[in-house]
């Protein structure tokens, strides 16, 4: 395992998960509900930024590694799953939507692993559709975490709910896309 700056940022993202979840279990005398929402949104935003930053730094500093390529998507999926579970617990997100998104992540990760083992990893490389899904999902999670209306002009819960439903639709669509790419390989490599 190589410990470089990109991998350190990825580890920080993983270590931030208990802090992120724990924010919502602090007593109101320590942090108000609005404060909890704000701090959790900031932590999740930081995680999203470090997700982009660690990949950028790995390429720019020529510090890519097999371990980093493995750990980065694991960190992403753990953070997103934790956020979705927290949002379900806070009754800001319906459980079936969280299950669709988490289930897709597990399925596509397993599919990518299998395709890599048979030498066909490029068949299930990240698609543009997957990137749109991720952007919609991340914005939705941020808005649902913040939750509280901003004056009378903007309700993050409403916009976040629409975006998470869009993300769920794109999640299913992208999973079908990846499965279609993998089916011919499954038939050839039983």
Coordinates of N, CA, C and O in Angstrom, one line a residue:
X1 N 0.8 -1.2 0.0 CA 0.0 0.0 0.0 C 0.9 1.2 0.0 O 1.7 1.4 0.9
X2 N 0.7 2.1 -1.0 CA 1.5 3.3 -1.0 C 0.7 4.4 -0.4 O -0.5 4.6 -0.6
X3 N 1.4 5.2 0.5 CA 0.7 6.3 1.2 C 1.2 7.6 0.5 O 2.4 8.0 0.8
X4 N 0.4 8.1 -0.3 CA 0.7 9.4 -0.9 C -0.4 10.4 -0.7 O -1.4 10.0 0.0
X5 N -0.3 11.6 -1.2 CA -1.3 12.6 -0.9 C -2.7 12.2 -1.4 O -3.7 12.3 -0.6
X6 N -2.8 11.7 -2.6 CA -4.2 11.3 -3.1 C -4.8 10.2 -2.2 O -6.0 10.2 -1.8
X7 N -4.0 9.2 -1.8 CA -4.5 8.1 -0.9 C -4.8 8.6 0.5 O -5.8 8.2 1.1
X8 N -4.0 9.6 1.0 CA -4.3 10.2 2.3 C -5.7 10.9 2.2 O -6.5 10.7 3.2
X9 N -6.0 11.6 1.2 CA -7.3 12.3 1.0 C -8.4 11.2 1.0 O -9.5 11.5 1.6
X10 N -8.2 10.1 0.3 CA -9.2 9.1 0.3 C -9.4 8.5 1.7 O -10.6 8.3 2.1
X11 N -8.3 8.2 2.4 CA -8.5 7.8 3.8 C -9.2 8.8 4.7 O -10.1 8.4 5.5
X12 N -8.9 10.0 4.5 CA -9.6 11.1 5.3 C -11.1 11.0 5.0 O -11.9 11.2 5.9
X13 N -11.5 10.8 3.8 CA -12.9 10.7 3.4 C -13.6 9.5 4.1 O -14.7 9.6 4.6
X14 N -12.9 8.4 4.2 CA -13.4 7.2 5.0 C -13.5 7.6 6.5 O -14.5 7.3 7.1
X15 N -12.5 8.2 7.0 CA -12.5 8.5 8.4 C -13.5 9.6 8.8 O -13.9 9.7 10.0
X16 N -13.9 10.3 7.8 CA -15.0 11.4 8.0 C -16.4 10.8 8.2 O -17.2 11.5 8.7
X17 N -16.6 9.6 7.8 CA -17.9 9.0 7.8 C -18.5 8.9 9.2 O -19.6 9.4 9.4
X18 N -17.7 8.4 10.2 CA -18.3 8.3 11.6 C -18.6 9.8 12.1 O -19.6 10.0 12.8
X19 N -17.7 10.7 11.8 CA -17.9 12.1 12.2 C -19.2 12.6 11.6 O -20.1 13.2 12.2
X20 N -19.4 12.4 10.3 CA -20.5 12.8 9.5 C -21.8 12.2 10.1 O -22.8 13.0 10.4
X21 N -21.8 10.9 10.4 CA -23.0 10.3 11.0 C -23.2 10.8 12.4 O -24.3 11.1 12.8
X22 N -22.1 10.9 13.2 CA -22.2 11.2 14.6 C -22.8 12.6 14.8 O -23.4 12.9 15.9
X23 N -22.7 13.5 13.8 CA -23.2 14.9 14.0 C -24.7 14.8 14.3 O -25.2 15.6 15.2
X24 N -25.4 13.9 13.8 CA -26.9 13.8 14.0 C -27.3 13.2 15.3 O -28.4 13.1 15.6
X25 N -26.3 12.7 16.0 CA -26.5 12.1 17.3 C -26.1 12.9 18.5 O -26.2 12.5 19.6
X26 N -25.6 14.1 18.2 CA -25.2 15.1 19.2 C -26.4 15.6 19.9 O -27.4 15.9 19.2
X27 N -26.4 15.9 21.2 CA -27.5 16.5 21.9 C -27.8 17.9 21.3 O -26.8 18.6 21.0
X28 N -29.0 18.3 21.3 CA -29.3 19.7 20.8 C -28.6 20.8 21.6 O -28.4 21.9 21.1
X29 N -28.3 20.5 22.9 CA -27.6 21.5 23.7 C -26.1 21.7 23.1 O -25.5 22.7 23.4
X30 N -25.6 20.7 22.4 CA -24.3 20.8 21.8 C -24.3 21.5 20.4 O -23.5 22.3 20.0
X31 N -25.3 21.1 19.6 CA -25.5 21.6 18.3 C -26.9 21.5 17.9 O -27.6 20.5 18.0
X32 N -27.5 22.7 17.5 CA -28.9 22.7 17.1 C -29.2 21.9 15.9 O -28.2 21.6 15.1
X33 N -30.4 21.5 15.6 CA -30.7 20.8 14.4 C -30.3 21.5 13.1 O -29.7 20.9 12.2
X34 N -30.4 22.8 13.1 CA -29.9 23.6 12.0 C -28.4 23.5 11.9 O -27.8 23.3 10.8
X35 N -27.7 23.6 13.0 CA -26.3 23.4 13.1 C -25.8 22.0 12.6 O -24.9 21.9 11.9
X36 N -26.6 21.0 13.0 CA -26.3 19.6 12.6 C -26.4 19.5 11.1 O -25.5 19.0 10.4
X37 N -27.5 20.1 10.5 CA -27.6 20.1 9.1 C -26.5 20.8 8.3 O -26.0 20.3 7.4
X38 N -26.1 21.9 8.9 CA -25.1 22.7 8.2 C -23.7 22.0 8.3 O -23.0 21.9 7.3
X39 N -23.4 21.5 9.5 CA -22.1 20.8 9.6 C -22.0 19.5 8.8 O -21.0 19.3 8.1
X40 N -23.1 18.7 8.8 CA -23.1 17.5 8.0 C -23.0 17.9 6.5 O -22.3 17.2 5.7
X41 N -23.6 19.0 6.1 CA -23.6 19.4 4.7 C -22.1 19.8 4.3 O -21.6 19.5 3.3
X42 N -21.5 20.5 5.2 CA -20.1 20.9 5.0 C -19.2 19.7 4.9 O -18.3 19.6 4.1
X43 N -19.4 18.7 5.8 CA -18.5 17.5 5.8 C -18.7 16.7 4.5 O -17.8 16.3 3.9
X44 N -20.0 16.6 4.1 CA -20.3 15.9 2.9 C -19.7 16.6 1.7 O -19.1 16.0 0.8
X45 N -19.8 17.9 1.7 CA -19.2 18.8 0.6 C -17.7 18.6 0.5 O -17.1 18.4 -0.5
X46 N -17.1 18.6 1.7 CA -15.6 18.3 1.8 C -15.3 17.0 1.2 O -14.3 16.8 0.5
X47 N -16.1 16.0 1.5 CA -15.8 14.6 1.0 C -16.0 14.6 -0.5 O -15.1 14.0 -1.2
X48 N -17.0 15.3 -1.0 CA -17.2 15.4 -2.5 C -16.0 16.1 -3.2 O -15.5 15.7 -4.2
X49 N -15.5 17.1 -2.6 CA -14.4 17.9 -3.1 C -13.1 17.0 -3.1 O -12.4 17.0 -4.1
X50 N -12.9 16.3 -2.0 CA -11.7 15.5 -1.9 C -11.8 14.3 -2.9 O -10.8 13.8 -3.3
X51 N -13.0 13.9 -3.2 CA -13.2 12.8 -4.2 C -12.6 13.3 -5.5 O -11.9 12.5 -6.2
X52 N -13.0 14.5 -5.9 CA -12.4 15.0 -7.2 C -10.9 15.3 -7.0 O -10.2 15.0 -7.9
X53 N -10.5 15.9 -5.9 CA -9.2 16.3 -5.7 C -8.2 15.2 -5.7 O -7.1 15.2 -6.3
X54 N -8.5 14.1 -5.0 CA -7.6 13.0 -5.0 C -7.3 12.4 -6.3 O -6.1 12.0 -6.7
X55 N -8.3 12.3 -7.2 CA -8.1 11.8 -8.6 C -7.3 12.8 -9.4 O -6.3 12.4 -10.1
X56 N -7.6 14.0 -9.2 CA -6.8 15.1 -9.9 C -5.3 15.1 -9.5 O -4.4 15.1 -10.3
X57 N -5.1 15.0 -8.2 CA -3.7 15.0 -7.7 C -3.0 13.7 -8.1 O -1.8 13.8 -8.4
X58 N -3.7 12.6 -8.1 CA -3.0 11.3 -8.5 C -2.5 11.4 -9.9 O -1.4 11.0 -10.2
X59 N -3.3 12.0 -10.8 CA -2.9 12.1 -12.2 C -1.9 13.2 -12.4 O -0.9 13.0 -13.0
X60 N -2.1 14.4 -11.8 CA -1.2 15.5 -11.9 C 0.2 15.2 -11.3 O 1.2 15.5 -11.9
X61 N 0.2 14.6 -10.1 CA 1.5 14.3 -9.5 C 2.1 12.9 -9.9 O 3.1 12.5 -9.3
X62 N 1.4 12.3 -10.8 CA 1.8 10.9 -11.2 C 1.9 10.0 -10.0 O 2.9 9.3 -9.9
X63 N 0.9 10.0 -9.1 CA 0.9 9.2 -7.9 C -0.3 8.2 -8.0 O -0.9 7.9 -6.9
X64 N -0.6 7.7 -9.2 CA -1.7 6.7 -9.3 C -1.1 5.4 -8.7 O 0.1 5.1 -8.8
X65 N -2.0 4.6 -8.2 CA -1.6 3.3 -7.6 C -2.8 2.4 -7.7 O -4.0 2.8 -7.8
X66 N -2.5 1.1 -7.8 CA -3.6 0.1 -7.8 C -4.4 0.2 -6.5 O -5.7 0.1 -6.6
X67 N -3.7 0.4 -5.4 CA -4.5 0.5 -4.1 C -5.4 1.7 -4.2 O -6.5 1.7 -3.7
X68 N -4.9 2.9 -4.7 CA -5.7 4.1 -4.7 C -6.9 3.9 -5.7 O -8.0 4.3 -5.4
X69 N -6.7 3.2 -6.8 CA -7.8 2.9 -7.7 C -8.8 2.0 -7.1 O -10.0 2.1 -7.4
X70 N -8.4 1.1 -6.2 CA -9.4 0.3 -5.4 C -10.1 1.1 -4.4 O -11.3 1.0 -4.2
X71 N -9.3 1.9 -3.6 CA -9.8 2.5 -2.4 C -10.8 3.7 -2.7 O -11.8 3.9 -2.0
X72 N -10.5 4.4 -3.7 CA -11.3 5.6 -4.1 C -12.7 5.3 -4.3 O -13.6 5.9 -3.6
X73 N -13.1 4.4 -5.1 CA -14.5 4.1 -5.3 C -15.2 3.5 -4.0 O -16.4 3.7 -3.8
X74 N -14.4 2.8 -3.3 CA -14.9 2.2 -2.0 C -15.3 3.4 -1.1 O -16.4 3.4 -0.5
X75 N -14.4 4.4 -0.9 CA -14.7 5.5 -0.1 C -15.9 6.3 -0.6 O -16.7 6.7 0.3
X76 N -16.0 6.4 -1.9 CA -17.2 7.2 -2.4 C -18.5 6.4 -2.0 O -19.4 7.1 -1.6
X77 N -18.5 5.1 -2.3 CA -19.7 4.4 -2.0 C -20.1 4.3 -0.5 O -21.2 4.4 -0.2
X78 N -19.1 4.2 0.3 CA -19.3 4.2 1.8 C -19.9 5.6 2.2 O -20.9 5.6 3.0
X79 N -19.4 6.7 1.7 CA -19.9 8.0 2.1 C -21.3 8.2 1.6 O -22.2 8.7 2.3
X80 N -21.6 7.8 0.3 CA -22.9 8.0 -0.2 C -23.9 7.1 0.5 O -25.0 7.5 0.9
X81 N -23.5 5.8 0.8 CA -24.4 4.9 1.5 C -24.7 5.5 2.9 O -25.9 5.4 3.4
X82 N -23.7 6.0 3.6 CA -23.9 6.5 4.9 C -24.8 7.7 4.9 O -25.8 7.8 5.7
X83 N -24.7 8.6 3.9 CA -25.5 9.8 3.8 C -27.0 9.3 3.5 O -27.9 9.9 4.1
X84 N -27.2 8.4 2.6 CA -28.5 7.9 2.3 C -29.2 7.3 3.5 O -30.4 7.5 3.7
X85 N -28.5 6.5 4.2 CA -29.0 5.9 5.4 C -29.4 6.9 6.5 O -30.5 6.8 7.1
X86 N -28.6 7.9 6.7 CA -28.9 9.0 7.6 C -30.1 9.7 7.1 O -31.0 10.0 7.9
X87 N -30.2 10.0 5.8 CA -31.4 10.7 5.3 C -32.7 9.9 5.5 O -33.7 10.5 5.7
X88 N -32.6 8.6 5.3 CA -33.8 7.7 5.6 C -34.1 7.8 7.0 O -35.3 8.0 7.4
X89 N -33.1 7.7 7.9 CA -33.3 7.8 9.3 C -34.0 9.1 9.7 O -34.9 9.2 10.6
X90 N -33.6 10.2 9.1 CA -34.2 11.5 9.4 C -35.5 11.8 8.7 O -36.1 12.8 8.8
X91 N -36.0 10.8 7.9 CA -37.2 10.8 7.2 C -37.2 11.9 6.1 O -38.2 12.6 5.9
X92 N -36.1 12.1 5.5 CA -35.9 13.1 4.4 C -35.9 12.4 3.1 O -35.8 13.0 2.0
X93 N -35.8 11.0 3.1 CA -35.6 10.2 1.9 C -36.4 8.9 2.1 O -36.3 8.3 3.2
X94 N -37.1 8.5 1.1 CA -37.8 7.2 1.2 C -36.8 6.0 1.1 O -35.9 6.1 0.2
X95 N -37.0 5.0 1.9 CA -36.1 3.9 1.9 C -35.9 3.2 0.5 O -34.8 2.8 0.1
X96 N -37.0 3.0 -0.3 CA -36.8 2.4 -1.6 C -35.9 3.1 -2.5 O -35.1 2.5 -3.2
X97 N -35.8 4.5 -2.4 CA -34.9 5.2 -3.2 C -33.5 4.9 -2.8 O -32.6 4.7 -3.6
X98 N -33.2 4.9 -1.5 CA -31.9 4.6 -1.0 C -31.5 3.2 -1.4 O -30.4 3.0 -1.8
X99 N -32.4 2.2 -1.3 CA -32.1 0.9 -1.7 C -31.8 0.7 -3.2 O -30.9 0.0 -3.5
X100 N -32.5 1.5 -4.0 CA -32.2 1.5 -5.4 C -30.7 2.0 -5.7 O -30.0 1.3 -6.4
X101 N -30.4 3.1 -5.1 CA -29.1 3.7 -5.3 C -28.0 2.8 -4.7 O -27.0 2.5 -5.4
X102 N -28.1 2.3 -3.5 CA -27.1 1.5 -2.8 C -27.0 0.2 -3.5 O -25.9 -0.3 -3.8
X103 N -28.2 -0.4 -3.9 CA -28.2 -1.7 -4.6 C -27.5 -1.6 -6.0 O -26.7 -2.5 -6.3
X104 N -27.7 -0.5 -6.7 CA -27.0 -0.3 -7.9 C -25.5 -0.2 -7.7 O -24.7 -0.8 -8.5
X105 N -25.1 0.5 -6.7 CA -23.6 0.7 -6.5 C -23.0 -0.7 -6.2 O -21.9 -0.9 -6.7
X106 N -23.6 -1.5 -5.4 CA -23.1 -2.8 -5.1 C -23.0 -3.7 -6.4 O -22.0 -4.3 -6.7
X107 N -24.1 -3.6 -7.1 CA -24.2 -4.5 -8.3 C -23.2 -4.0 -9.4 O -22.5 -4.9 -9.9
X108 N -23.1 -2.8 -9.6 CA -22.1 -2.3 -10.7 C -20.7 -2.5 -10.2 O -19.8 -2.9 -11.0
X109 N -20.4 -2.3 -8.9 CA -19.1 -2.6 -8.4 C -18.7 -4.1 -8.6 O -17.6 -4.4 -9.0
X110 N -19.6 -5.0 -8.2 CA -19.3 -6.4 -8.4 C -19.2 -6.7 -9.9 O -18.3 -7.5 -10.3
X111 N -20.0 -6.1 -10.7 CA -19.9 -6.3 -12.2 C -18.6 -5.8 -12.7 O -17.9 -6.5 -13.5
X112 N -18.1 -4.7 -12.3 CA -16.8 -4.2 -12.7 C -15.7 -5.1 -12.3 O -14.7 -5.3 -13.0
X113 N -15.8 -5.6 -11.0 CA -14.8 -6.5 -10.5 C -14.7 -7.8 -11.4 O -13.6 -8.2 -11.8
X114 N -15.9 -8.3 -11.7 CA -15.9 -9.5 -12.5 C -15.4 -9.3 -13.9 O -14.6 -10.1 -14.5
X115 N -15.8 -8.2 -14.5 CA -15.3 -7.8 -15.9 C -13.8 -7.6 -15.9 O -13.2 -8.0 -16.9
X116 N -13.3 -7.0 -14.8 CA -11.8 -6.9 -14.8 C -11.1 -8.2 -14.7 O -10.1 -8.4 -15.3
X117 N -11.7 -9.2 -14.0 CA -11.1 -10.5 -13.8 C -11.1 -11.2 -15.2 O -10.2 -12.0 -15.4
X118 N -12.0 -11.0 -16.1 CA -12.0 -11.6 -17.4 C -11.4 -10.8 -18.4 O -11.5 -11.1 -19.6
X119 N -10.8 -9.6 -18.0 CA -10.1 -8.8 -19.0 C -10.9 -7.9 -19.8 O -10.5 -7.4 -20.9
X120 N -12.1 -7.6 -19.4 CA -13.1 -6.8 -20.1 C -13.5 -5.5 -19.3 O -14.6 -5.0 -19.5
X121 N -12.6 -5.0 -18.5 CA -13.0 -3.9 -17.7 C -13.4 -2.6 -18.5 O -14.3 -1.9 -18.0
X122 N -12.9 -2.5 -19.7 CA -13.2 -1.3 -20.5 C -14.7 -1.3 -20.9 O -15.3 -0.3 -21.2
X123 N -15.3 -2.5 -20.9 CA -16.7 -2.7 -21.3 C -17.6 -2.0 -20.3 O -18.7 -1.7 -20.7
X124 N -17.2 -1.9 -19.1 CA -18.0 -1.3 -18.1 C -17.3 -0.1 -17.4 O -17.5 0.2 -16.2
X125 N -16.6 0.6 -18.2 CA -15.9 1.9 -17.7 C -17.0 2.9 -17.4 O -18.1 2.8 -17.9
X126 N -16.7 3.9 -16.6 CA -17.7 4.9 -16.2 C -18.2 5.6 -17.5 O -17.4 6.0 -18.3
X127 N -19.5 5.7 -17.6 CA -20.1 6.3 -18.8 C -20.5 7.8 -18.4 O -20.5 8.1 -17.3
X128 N -20.8 8.5 -19.5 CA -21.3 9.9 -19.3 C -22.6 9.9 -18.5 O -22.8 10.7 -17.6
X129 N -23.4 8.9 -18.7 CA -24.7 8.7 -18.0 C -24.4 8.5 -16.5 O -25.1 9.1 -15.7
X130 N -23.4 7.7 -16.2 CA -23.0 7.5 -14.8 C -22.5 8.8 -14.2 O -22.8 9.1 -13.0
X131 N -21.8 9.7 -14.9 CA -21.4 10.9 -14.4 C -22.6 11.9 -14.1 O -22.6 12.6 -13.1
X132 N -23.5 11.9 -15.0 CA -24.7 12.7 -14.8 C -25.5 12.2 -13.5 O -25.9 13.0 -12.7
X133 N -25.6 10.9 -13.4 CA -26.2 10.3 -12.2 C -25.5 10.7 -10.9 O -26.1 11.1 -10.0
X134 N -24.2 10.7 -11.0 CA -23.4 11.0 -9.8 C -23.6 12.5 -9.4 O -23.8 12.9 -8.3
X135 N -23.6 13.4 -10.4 CA -23.8 14.8 -10.2 C -25.1 15.1 -9.6 O -25.3 15.8 -8.6
X136 N -26.2 14.5 -10.1 CA -27.5 14.7 -9.6 C -27.7 14.1 -8.2 O -28.2 14.8 -7.3
X137 N -27.1 13.0 -8.0 CA -27.1 12.3 -6.6 C -26.4 13.2 -5.6 O -26.9 13.4 -4.5
X138 N -25.2 13.7 -5.9 CA -24.5 14.5 -5.0 C -25.2 15.8 -4.6 O -25.2 16.1 -3.4
X139 N -25.7 16.4 -5.6 CA -26.4 17.7 -5.4 C -27.7 17.4 -4.5 O -28.0 18.1 -3.6
X140 N -28.4 16.3 -4.8 CA -29.6 15.9 -4.1 C -29.2 15.7 -2.6 O -29.9 16.2 -1.7
X141 N -28.1 14.9 -2.4 CA -27.8 14.6 -1.0 C -27.4 15.9 -0.2 O -27.8 16.0 0.9
X142 N -26.6 16.8 -0.9 CA -26.3 18.0 -0.2 C -27.5 18.8 0.2 O -27.6 19.3 1.3
X143 N -28.5 18.9 -0.7 CA -29.7 19.7 -0.5 C -30.6 19.0 0.6 O -31.1 19.7 1.5
X144 N -30.6 17.7 0.6 CA -31.4 16.9 1.6 C -30.8 17.0 2.9 O -31.5 17.0 4.0
X145 N -29.5 17.0 3.0 CA -28.8 17.2 4.3 C -29.0 18.6 4.8 O -29.3 18.7 6.0
X146 N -28.9 19.6 4.0 CA -29.1 21.0 4.5 C -30.5 21.1 5.0 O -30.8 21.7 6.0
X147 N -31.5 20.7 4.2 CA -32.9 20.5 4.5 C -33.7 21.8 4.8 O -34.8 22.0 4.3
X148 N -33.2 22.7 5.5 CA -33.9 23.9 6.0 C -34.1 24.9 4.9 O -33.2 25.3 4.2
X149 N -35.3 25.5 4.8 CA -35.6 26.5 3.8 C -34.7 27.7 3.9 O -34.4 28.1 5.0
X150 N -34.4 28.3 2.8 CA -33.6 29.5 2.8 C -34.5 30.6 2.5 O -35.0 30.8 1.3
X151 N -34.9 31.4 3.5 CA -35.9 32.4 3.4 C -37.1 31.8 2.8 O -37.5 30.7 3.1
X152 N -37.9 32.6 2.0 CA -39.1 32.1 1.4 C -38.8 31.8 -0.1 O -39.7 31.5 -0.8
X153 N -37.5 31.8 -0.4 CA -37.1 31.7 -1.8 C -36.7 30.3 -2.3 O -36.9 30.0 -3.5
X154 N -36.2 29.5 -1.4 CA -35.6 28.2 -1.9 C -35.8 27.2 -0.8 O -35.4 27.4 0.4
X155 N -36.4 26.0 -1.2 CA -36.6 24.9 -0.3 C -35.7 23.8 -0.7 O -36.1 23.0 -1.7
X156 N -34.6 23.6 0.0 CA -33.7 22.5 -0.4 C -34.3 21.1 -0.4 O -33.9 20.2 -1.2
X157 N -35.2 20.9 0.5 CA -35.9 19.6 0.7 C -36.6 19.2 -0.6 O -36.5 18.1 -1.1
X158 N -37.4 20.2 -1.1 CA -38.2 19.9 -2.4 C -37.3 19.7 -3.6 O -37.4 18.7 -4.3
X159 N -36.3 20.6 -3.7 CA -35.4 20.5 -4.9 C -34.5 19.2 -4.7 O -34.4 18.4 -5.7
X160 N -34.1 18.9 -3.5 CA -33.3 17.7 -3.3 C -34.1 16.4 -3.6 O -33.6 15.5 -4.1
X161 N -35.4 16.5 -3.2 CA -36.2 15.3 -3.4 C -36.4 15.1 -4.9 O -36.3 13.9 -5.4
X162 N -36.6 16.1 -5.7 CA -36.7 16.0 -7.2 C -35.4 15.4 -7.7 O -35.4 14.5 -8.6
X163 N -34.3 16.0 -7.3 CA -33.0 15.5 -7.8 C -32.7 14.1 -7.4 O -32.1 13.3 -8.2
X164 N -33.1 13.7 -6.2 CA -32.8 12.3 -5.8 C -33.7 11.3 -6.6 O -33.2 10.2 -6.9
X165 N -34.9 11.7 -6.9 CA -35.7 10.9 -7.8 C -35.1 10.8 -9.2 O -35.1 9.7 -9.8
X166 N -34.6 11.9 -9.7 CA -33.9 11.9 -11.0 C -32.7 11.0 -10.9 O -32.4 10.2 -11.8
X167 N -31.9 11.1 -9.8 CA -30.8 10.2 -9.6 C -31.1 8.8 -9.6 O -30.5 7.9 -10.1
X168 N -32.3 8.4 -8.9 CA -32.7 7.0 -8.9 C -33.1 6.5 -10.3 O -32.7 5.4 -10.6
X169 N -33.7 7.3 -11.1 CA -34.1 6.9 -12.5 C -32.8 6.7 -13.3 O -32.6 5.7 -14.0
X170 N -31.9 7.7 -13.2 CA -30.6 7.6 -13.9 C -29.8 6.4 -13.3 O -29.0 5.7 -14.1
X171 N -29.9 6.1 -12.0 CA -29.3 4.9 -11.4 C -29.7 3.6 -12.1 O -28.9 2.8 -12.5
X172 N -31.0 3.5 -12.2 CA -31.5 2.3 -12.9 C -31.1 2.2 -14.3 O -30.7 1.2 -14.9
X173 N -31.2 3.4 -15.0 CA -30.9 3.4 -16.4 C -29.4 3.1 -16.6 O -29.1 2.3 -17.5
X174 N -28.5 3.6 -15.8 CA -27.1 3.3 -16.0 C -26.8 1.9 -15.6 O -25.9 1.3 -16.2
X175 N -27.5 1.3 -14.6 CA -27.3 -0.1 -14.3 C -27.7 -1.0 -15.5 O -27.0 -1.9 -15.8
X176 N -28.8 -0.6 -16.1 CA -29.2 -1.4 -17.3 C -28.1 -1.3 -18.4 O -27.8 -2.3 -19.0
X177 N -27.6 -0.1 -18.6 CA -26.5 0.1 -19.5 C -25.3 -0.8 -19.3 O -24.8 -1.4 -20.2
X178 N -24.9 -0.8 -18.0 CA -23.7 -1.6 -17.6 C -24.1 -3.1 -17.8 O -23.2 -3.9 -18.2
X179 N -25.3 -3.5 -17.4 CA -25.7 -4.9 -17.5 C -25.7 -5.4 -19.0 O -25.3 -6.5 -19.3
X180 N -26.2 -4.5 -19.8 CA -26.2 -4.8 -21.3 C -24.8 -5.0 -21.8 O -24.6 -5.9 -22.7
X181 N -23.9 -4.2 -21.3 CA -22.5 -4.4 -21.8 C -21.9 -5.7 -21.3 O -21.1 -6.3 -21.9
X182 N -22.4 -6.1 -20.1 CA -21.8 -7.3 -19.5 C -22.5 -8.6 -19.9 O -21.8 -9.7 -19.9
X183 N -23.7 -8.6 -20.4 CA -24.4 -9.8 -20.7 C -23.7 -10.7 -21.8 O -23.6 -11.9 -21.6
X184 N -23.2 -10.0 -22.9 CA -22.5 -10.9 -23.8 C -21.3 -11.6 -23.2 O -21.0 -12.7 -23.6
X185 N -20.6 -10.9 -22.3 CA -19.5 -11.5 -21.7 C -19.9 -12.6 -20.7 O -19.2 -13.7 -20.6
X186 N -21.0 -12.5 -20.1 CA -21.5 -13.5 -19.2 C -21.9 -14.8 -20.0 O -21.7 -15.9 -19.5
X187 N -22.5 -14.6 -21.2 CA -22.8 -15.7 -22.0 C -21.6 -16.4 -22.5 O -21.6 -17.7 -22.7
X188 N -20.5 -15.7 -22.8 CA -19.3 -16.3 -23.3 C -18.4 -16.9 -22.2 O -17.6 -17.7 -22.5
X189 N -18.5 -16.3 -21.0 CA -17.7 -16.8 -19.9 C -18.5 -17.2 -18.7 O -18.5 -16.6 -17.6
X190 N -19.2 -18.4 -18.8 CA -20.1 -18.8 -17.8 C -19.4 -19.2 -16.5 O -18.3 -19.5 -16.4

